[in-house]
Amino acid sequence: MGKTGKAGLTSAAVALVCAVTVLAASGAAYASSYANPAKPTPTPTPTASGDKDLEKVREELDRLYHEAAVATDEYNAAEEKAGKQSDEIVKLARRIVKGQERLDELKERVGAAARAQYRSGGLPSEAQLMLSDDPQLFLDGAGRVRQGAQATKGLLAELTRTQEDLQAYAKDASTQWQKLEANRKAKAAAKKKIKSRIAQAEKLEAKLEKKERERLLELEQETAYENQAAWLSSGILKEIDGKASTQGKKAVKYATAQIGKPYEWGAEGPKSYDCSGLTSQAWAAAGRGIPRTSQEQWKQLPHIDIEDMRPGDLIIYHDDASHVGMYIGDGAIVHAPRPGRTVTIAGAGSMAILGVVRPDK
C-alpha cells in the first residue's frame, strides 16, 4: 500500500512525463524505469537499530492502511448497494401508485355494476330473464347474461390480481427498506473504521522526526524495489507482449491523466480517487462499466493469466483483493496507493499480486 517510486524525485518525475507522453501518443506504456528499476540510494542513518525501529513503523503503517483499504471496499460496496436499493424503492413506489390508481378504477366499475343492479330492482339478470314471456327476448338476453357474467368474472379477477400485486409491491418495498437500512449501518461502521485506521497511521507518522519520515519513505521505496526486482527476475516481461485494445488505450489514457491527484477513500474523481474509483472511472470513460470495488472487480471480471496481460488490464493485489492498479505496459501500473499519496506510476510487481482481470474481454 506504500508509495512505490524507484528512483529519486527528479528521475521519477522524468519517468512519469515520458510515460504519459508516450501513452497519450500511442496508447501503449513504456515505463522503462520499472522494467529496469534502479535501486534507491539510501541516505546515511545513525544506527542500524534506527532502521529496525522504522521498519516496524513501516509494517505497522502498512497494516493500518491495508485495514483502511479493506474498510474502504466495504464502504464503497455498501454505497453501491444502497444506490441500487434506492432506485428499486423508487420503481416500486411508482408501481404502487399506478396499481392503486388501477385498483380505484376497478372498484369504481364494480360499484357501478352494483348500482345498476340496485336500480333494476335488485334482481339478478338471470332472474329477470326467467320472468320474460318473449322467447326471442329470452334468447337475446341469455347471450348478454353470459357475456355479462364473463365480464364480471374478468373484472373481479383483475381486481384480485391488482390487490395481490399491491401487496407484493409493498412487501418488496419493505424488504428493500430493511436492506437499505442495513447498508446504511454497514457504511457507517466502515466509515468509522476507515477514519480510525487513518487517524492511527497519521498519529504514528506525526511522531517521527523529519529525517525519520524521509528514511521511512526510502524504506517503502526499497521494499517496493525489492518486490519489483524479484518479480522481474522471473523473466515475466519476456512473456508479456499483449497490445492494448481500443478501449484499453482509452482507459490507460484516462488513468494516467489523473497522475498527481490525491488519494481519497470513497472518491471517484474528478479531483481525487481511491484505487478502485480510479480504475472504474477509467473504464467508464472508455465506455465500459465495471464494478466499483476491487473485490467485486476480482469476483466479476474475467480472469486472465499474467503472461497474457495487456495495457488496460487490472491487477488485483493482496489475498483479500483490497487493492487494484491498471497495467500500462513494461512492467508498470498506474494506481492510487493510499491516504497521503497521489495517483502515480509504480512497478506492477511491487505488491503481492493476486491475479489479473480484463474488463473488455
Coordinates of C-alpha atoms in Angstrom, one line a residue:
M1 CA 0.0 0.0 0.0
G2 CA 3.1 2.3 0.3
K3 CA 4.5 4.5 -2.4
T4 CA 6.4 2.6 -4.9
G5 CA 8.7 5.1 -6.7
K6 CA 12.0 3.5 -7.7
A7 CA 14.3 6.5 -8.2
G8 CA 14.8 9.9 -6.7
L9 CA 12.2 12.6 -7.2
T10 CA 13.8 14.1 -10.3
S11 CA 14.2 10.8 -12.2
A12 CA 10.7 9.7 -11.1
A13 CA 9.2 12.9 -12.5
V14 CA 11.1 12.4 -15.8
A15 CA 9.8 8.9 -16.0
L16 CA 6.3 9.9 -15.4
V17 CA 6.4 12.7 -18.0
C18 CA 7.8 10.3 -20.5
A19 CA 5.3 7.6 -19.7
V20 CA 2.4 9.9 -20.0
T21 CA 3.6 11.5 -23.3
V22 CA 4.0 8.1 -24.9
L23 CA 0.7 6.8 -23.6
A24 CA -1.1 9.9 -25.0
A25 CA 0.5 9.4 -28.4
S26 CA 0.2 5.7 -28.9
G27 CA -1.9 4.2 -26.1
A28 CA 0.9 1.9 -25.0
A29 CA 3.1 2.4 -22.0
Y30 CA 6.8 2.2 -21.9
A31 CA 7.7 2.9 -18.3
S32 CA 11.3 1.7 -18.8
S33 CA 12.4 2.7 -15.3
Y34 CA 10.1 -0.1 -14.0
A35 CA 11.2 -2.7 -16.5
N36 CA 14.8 -2.0 -15.4
P37 CA 14.5 -0.3 -12.0
A38 CA 17.3 1.5 -10.3
K39 CA 17.8 0.7 -6.7
P40 CA 17.2 3.7 -4.4
T41 CA 20.3 5.1 -2.8
P42 CA 19.6 5.3 0.9
T43 CA 20.8 8.3 3.0
P44 CA 23.1 7.5 5.9
T45 CA 21.3 6.7 9.1
P46 CA 22.6 7.0 12.6
T47 CA 22.2 3.4 13.7
A48 CA 21.1 0.0 12.3
S49 CA 18.7 -0.2 15.2
G50 CA 17.1 3.0 14.0
D51 CA 16.2 1.3 10.7
K52 CA 14.8 -1.7 12.5
D53 CA 12.5 0.6 14.5
L54 CA 11.5 2.4 11.3
E55 CA 10.9 -0.9 9.6
K56 CA 8.5 -1.8 12.4
V57 CA 6.8 1.5 11.9
R58 CA 6.5 0.9 8.1
E59 CA 5.0 -2.5 8.8
E60 CA 2.5 -1.1 11.2
L61 CA 1.6 1.7 8.7
D62 CA 1.1 -1.0 6.0
R63 CA -1.2 -2.9 8.3
L64 CA -3.3 0.2 9.2
Y65 CA -3.6 1.4 5.7
H66 CA -4.4 -2.1 4.5
E67 CA -7.2 -2.3 7.0
A68 CA -8.4 1.1 5.9
A69 CA -8.4 -0.1 2.3
V70 CA -10.5 -3.2 3.2
A71 CA -12.9 -1.0 5.0
T72 CA -13.0 1.4 2.0
D73 CA -14.0 -1.5 -0.2
E74 CA -16.8 -2.4 2.4
Y75 CA -17.9 1.3 2.4
N76 CA -18.0 1.5 -1.4
A77 CA -19.8 -1.8 -1.8
A78 CA -22.4 -0.7 0.8
E79 CA -22.8 2.6 -1.0
E80 CA -23.2 0.9 -4.4
K81 CA -25.9 -1.5 -3.0
A82 CA -27.7 1.4 -1.2
G83 CA -27.9 3.2 -4.5
K84 CA -29.4 0.2 -6.3
Q85 CA -31.8 -0.3 -3.4
S86 CA -32.9 3.3 -3.5
D87 CA -33.6 3.0 -7.2
E88 CA -35.6 -0.1 -6.7
I89 CA -37.7 1.5 -4.0
V90 CA -38.5 4.4 -6.3
K91 CA -39.6 1.9 -9.0
L92 CA -41.7 0.0 -6.5
A93 CA -43.3 3.3 -5.3
R94 CA -44.3 4.1 -8.9
R95 CA -45.8 0.7 -9.4
I96 CA -47.7 1.0 -6.2
V97 CA -49.1 4.4 -7.3
K98 CA -50.1 3.0 -10.7
G99 CA -51.6 -0.1 -9.1
Q100 CA -53.6 1.9 -6.6
E101 CA -55.0 4.0 -9.4
R102 CA -56.0 0.9 -11.3
L103 CA -57.5 -0.6 -8.2
D104 CA -59.6 2.5 -7.6
E105 CA -60.8 2.4 -11.2
L106 CA -61.7 -1.3 -10.9
K107 CA -63.6 -0.6 -7.6
E108 CA -65.5 2.2 -9.3
R109 CA -66.5 -0.2 -12.1
V110 CA -67.6 -2.8 -9.6
G111 CA -69.6 -0.2 -7.7
A112 CA -71.2 1.0 -11.0
A113 CA -72.3 -2.6 -11.7
A114 CA -73.8 -2.9 -8.2
R115 CA -75.7 0.4 -8.5
A116 CA -77.1 -0.7 -11.9
Q117 CA -78.3 -3.9 -10.3
Y118 CA -79.9 -2.0 -7.5
R119 CA -81.8 0.3 -9.9
S120 CA -83.2 -2.7 -11.7
G121 CA -84.9 -3.9 -8.6
G122 CA -82.2 -5.8 -7.0
L123 CA -82.9 -8.9 -9.1
P124 CA -80.0 -10.7 -10.8
S125 CA -80.1 -10.5 -14.6
E126 CA -80.7 -14.3 -14.7
A127 CA -83.8 -14.0 -12.6
Q128 CA -85.2 -11.1 -14.7
L129 CA -84.6 -13.2 -17.8
M130 CA -86.5 -16.2 -16.5
L131 CA -89.5 -13.9 -15.9
S132 CA -89.7 -12.8 -19.5
D133 CA -92.5 -14.1 -21.7
D134 CA -90.9 -13.2 -25.0
P135 CA -88.9 -16.2 -26.4
Q136 CA -86.7 -14.0 -28.6
L137 CA -86.0 -11.6 -25.8
F138 CA -85.1 -14.7 -23.7
L139 CA -82.6 -15.9 -26.3
D140 CA -81.1 -12.5 -26.8
G141 CA -80.9 -11.9 -23.1
A142 CA -79.3 -15.2 -22.4
G143 CA -76.4 -14.2 -24.6
R144 CA -76.0 -10.9 -22.9
V145 CA -76.1 -12.6 -19.5
R146 CA -73.3 -14.9 -20.5
Q147 CA -71.2 -12.0 -21.7
G148 CA -72.0 -10.0 -18.6
A149 CA -71.1 -12.9 -16.4
Q150 CA -67.8 -13.4 -18.2
A151 CA -67.1 -9.6 -18.0
T152 CA -67.9 -9.5 -14.3
K153 CA -65.8 -12.6 -13.6
G154 CA -62.9 -11.0 -15.5
L155 CA -63.4 -7.7 -13.6
L156 CA -63.3 -9.4 -10.3
A157 CA -60.2 -11.5 -11.3
E158 CA -58.4 -8.3 -12.3
L159 CA -59.4 -6.6 -9.1
T160 CA -58.0 -9.6 -7.1
R161 CA -54.7 -9.6 -9.1
T162 CA -54.3 -5.9 -8.7
Q163 CA -54.7 -6.2 -4.9
E164 CA -52.3 -9.1 -4.8
D165 CA -49.7 -7.1 -6.9
L166 CA -50.1 -4.1 -4.5
Q167 CA -49.4 -6.4 -1.5
A168 CA -46.4 -7.9 -3.3
Y169 CA -45.0 -4.4 -4.1
A170 CA -45.5 -3.2 -0.6
K171 CA -43.7 -6.3 0.7
D172 CA -40.8 -5.8 -1.7
A173 CA -40.5 -2.2 -0.8
S174 CA -40.4 -3.1 2.9
T175 CA -37.6 -5.6 2.2
Q176 CA -35.7 -3.0 0.2
W177 CA -36.0 -0.5 3.1
Q178 CA -34.7 -3.1 5.5
K179 CA -31.7 -3.8 3.2
L180 CA -31.2 0.0 2.7
E181 CA -31.0 0.5 6.5
A182 CA -28.6 -2.5 6.9
N183 CA -26.3 -1.0 4.3
R184 CA -26.6 2.4 5.9
K185 CA -25.3 0.8 9.1
A186 CA -22.6 -1.0 7.2
K187 CA -21.5 2.2 5.6
A188 CA -21.4 4.0 9.0
A189 CA -19.3 1.1 10.5
A190 CA -16.9 1.1 7.6
K191 CA -16.5 4.8 7.6
K192 CA -15.7 4.8 11.3
K193 CA -13.1 2.1 10.8
I194 CA -11.5 3.9 7.9
K195 CA -11.2 7.1 9.9
S196 CA -9.9 5.3 12.9
R197 CA -7.2 3.5 11.0
I198 CA -6.1 6.5 9.0
A199 CA -6.0 8.6 12.2
Q200 CA -3.8 6.0 13.9
A201 CA -1.5 5.9 10.9
E202 CA -1.2 9.7 10.8
K203 CA -0.6 9.9 14.6
L204 CA 2.2 7.3 14.2
E205 CA 3.8 9.2 11.4
A206 CA 3.4 12.5 13.2
K207 CA 5.7 11.2 16.0
L208 CA 8.6 10.9 13.6
E209 CA 11.2 13.5 13.0
K210 CA 11.7 14.9 9.5
K211 CA 14.7 12.7 8.8
E212 CA 12.9 9.7 10.1
R213 CA 10.0 10.4 7.8
E214 CA 12.4 10.7 4.9
R215 CA 14.1 7.5 5.8
L216 CA 10.7 5.8 6.2
L217 CA 9.8 6.8 2.6
E218 CA 13.1 5.3 1.5
L219 CA 12.3 2.1 3.2
E220 CA 9.0 2.0 1.5
Q221 CA 10.8 2.5 -1.9
E222 CA 13.4 -0.1 -1.1
T223 CA 10.7 -2.7 -0.2
A224 CA 8.9 -1.9 -3.4
Y225 CA 12.1 -2.1 -5.4
E226 CA 13.0 -5.5 -3.9
N227 CA 9.5 -6.8 -4.7
Q228 CA 9.6 -5.5 -8.2
A229 CA 13.1 -6.8 -8.9
A230 CA 12.1 -10.2 -7.6
W231 CA 9.1 -10.2 -9.9
L232 CA 11.1 -9.1 -12.9
S233 CA 13.9 -11.6 -12.2
S234 CA 11.4 -14.4 -13.1
G235 CA 11.6 -13.2 -16.7
I236 CA 7.9 -12.4 -16.7
L237 CA 8.3 -9.4 -19.1
K238 CA 9.6 -11.7 -21.8
E239 CA 6.2 -13.4 -21.7
I240 CA 4.0 -10.3 -21.6
D241 CA 3.7 -8.7 -25.0
G242 CA -0.1 -8.1 -25.3
K243 CA -1.2 -5.0 -27.2
A244 CA -3.9 -2.7 -25.7
S245 CA -7.4 -2.8 -27.2
T246 CA -9.0 0.4 -28.4
Q247 CA -11.0 0.6 -25.1
G248 CA -7.9 -0.3 -23.2
K249 CA -6.0 2.6 -24.7
K250 CA -8.8 5.0 -23.7
A251 CA -8.8 3.6 -20.1
V252 CA -5.0 3.9 -19.8
K253 CA -5.1 7.5 -21.2
Y254 CA -7.8 8.5 -18.6
A255 CA -6.0 6.8 -15.7
T256 CA -2.6 8.3 -16.5
A257 CA -4.1 11.8 -16.9
Q258 CA -5.0 11.6 -13.2
I259 CA -1.4 11.3 -12.1
G260 CA -0.6 13.7 -9.2
K261 CA -4.2 13.8 -7.9
P262 CA -4.6 12.9 -4.3
Y263 CA -5.9 9.6 -2.9
E264 CA -9.1 9.9 -1.0
W265 CA -11.1 7.0 0.3
G266 CA -14.5 6.6 -1.4
A267 CA -13.6 9.1 -4.1
E268 CA -14.3 8.6 -7.8
G269 CA -12.9 11.8 -9.2
P270 CA -12.5 14.1 -10.8
K271 CA -10.4 15.8 -8.1
S272 CA -9.4 12.7 -6.1
Y273 CA -9.6 8.9 -6.2
D274 CA -9.3 5.7 -4.3
C275 CA -7.8 2.7 -6.0
S276 CA -11.0 1.2 -7.5
G277 CA -12.5 4.6 -8.0
L278 CA -9.7 5.3 -10.4
T279 CA -9.9 2.0 -12.3
S280 CA -13.8 2.0 -12.5
Q281 CA -13.9 5.6 -13.8
A282 CA -11.1 5.0 -16.3
W283 CA -13.0 2.1 -17.8
A284 CA -16.3 4.1 -17.6
A285 CA -14.5 6.8 -19.7
A286 CA -13.6 4.1 -22.1
G287 CA -17.2 3.1 -22.5
R288 CA -17.2 0.0 -20.3
G289 CA -18.9 -0.1 -16.9
I290 CA -17.2 -2.3 -14.3
P291 CA -17.9 -3.0 -10.6
R292 CA -17.0 -0.2 -8.2
T293 CA -14.8 -2.1 -5.8
S294 CA -11.5 -4.0 -6.2
Q295 CA -13.1 -7.1 -4.6
E296 CA -16.1 -7.1 -7.0
Q297 CA -13.8 -6.4 -9.9
W298 CA -11.9 -9.5 -9.0
K299 CA -15.1 -11.5 -8.5
Q300 CA -17.0 -10.4 -11.6
L301 CA -14.5 -9.6 -14.3
P302 CA -12.9 -12.3 -16.5
H303 CA -9.6 -13.6 -15.1
I304 CA -6.6 -13.9 -17.4
D305 CA -3.0 -15.3 -17.0
I306 CA -0.4 -12.7 -16.1
E307 CA 1.6 -13.8 -19.2
D308 CA -1.4 -12.7 -21.4
M309 CA -1.7 -9.3 -19.7
R310 CA -2.0 -6.2 -21.8
P311 CA -2.3 -2.4 -21.1
G312 CA -5.7 -1.6 -19.6
D313 CA -6.0 -4.9 -17.7
L314 CA -6.4 -4.6 -13.9
I315 CA -4.0 -6.2 -11.5
I316 CA -5.6 -7.1 -8.2
Y317 CA -3.4 -7.2 -5.1
H318 CA -3.3 -9.0 -1.8
D319 CA -5.2 -12.1 -0.8
D320 CA -8.3 -10.2 0.1
A321 CA -8.4 -8.3 -3.3
S322 CA -8.2 -5.0 -1.3
H323 CA -6.1 -3.0 -3.9
V324 CA -6.1 -2.6 -7.7
G325 CA -4.0 -0.9 -10.2
M326 CA -4.1 -0.6 -14.0
Y327 CA -1.4 -2.2 -16.1
I328 CA 0.1 0.3 -18.6
G329 CA 2.9 -1.8 -20.1
D330 CA 6.6 -2.5 -19.5
G331 CA 6.0 -3.9 -16.0
A332 CA 4.3 -0.8 -14.6
I333 CA 0.9 0.2 -13.3
V334 CA -0.9 3.4 -12.6
H335 CA -2.7 3.4 -9.2
A336 CA -4.0 5.4 -6.3
P337 CA -1.8 4.0 -3.5
R338 CA -3.2 5.1 -0.1
P339 CA -4.1 8.1 2.0
G340 CA -1.3 10.7 2.0
R341 CA -0.2 9.7 -1.5
T342 CA -1.2 10.7 -5.0
V343 CA -2.1 8.8 -8.2
T344 CA 1.2 7.5 -9.5
I345 CA 3.1 5.0 -11.6
A346 CA 4.6 2.0 -9.8
G347 CA 6.1 -1.3 -10.5
A348 CA 3.4 -4.0 -11.2
G349 CA 5.3 -6.4 -9.0
S350 CA 5.9 -4.1 -6.1
M351 CA 3.0 -5.5 -4.2
A352 CA 1.7 -9.1 -3.8
I353 CA -0.3 -9.9 -6.9
L354 CA -3.5 -11.9 -6.5
G355 CA -4.3 -12.0 -10.2
V356 CA -5.3 -10.1 -13.3
V357 CA -8.8 -9.3 -14.8
R358 CA -9.8 -7.9 -18.1
P359 CA -12.8 -5.5 -18.3
D360 CA -13.2 -5.8 -22.1
K361 CA -12.7 -9.5 -22.7

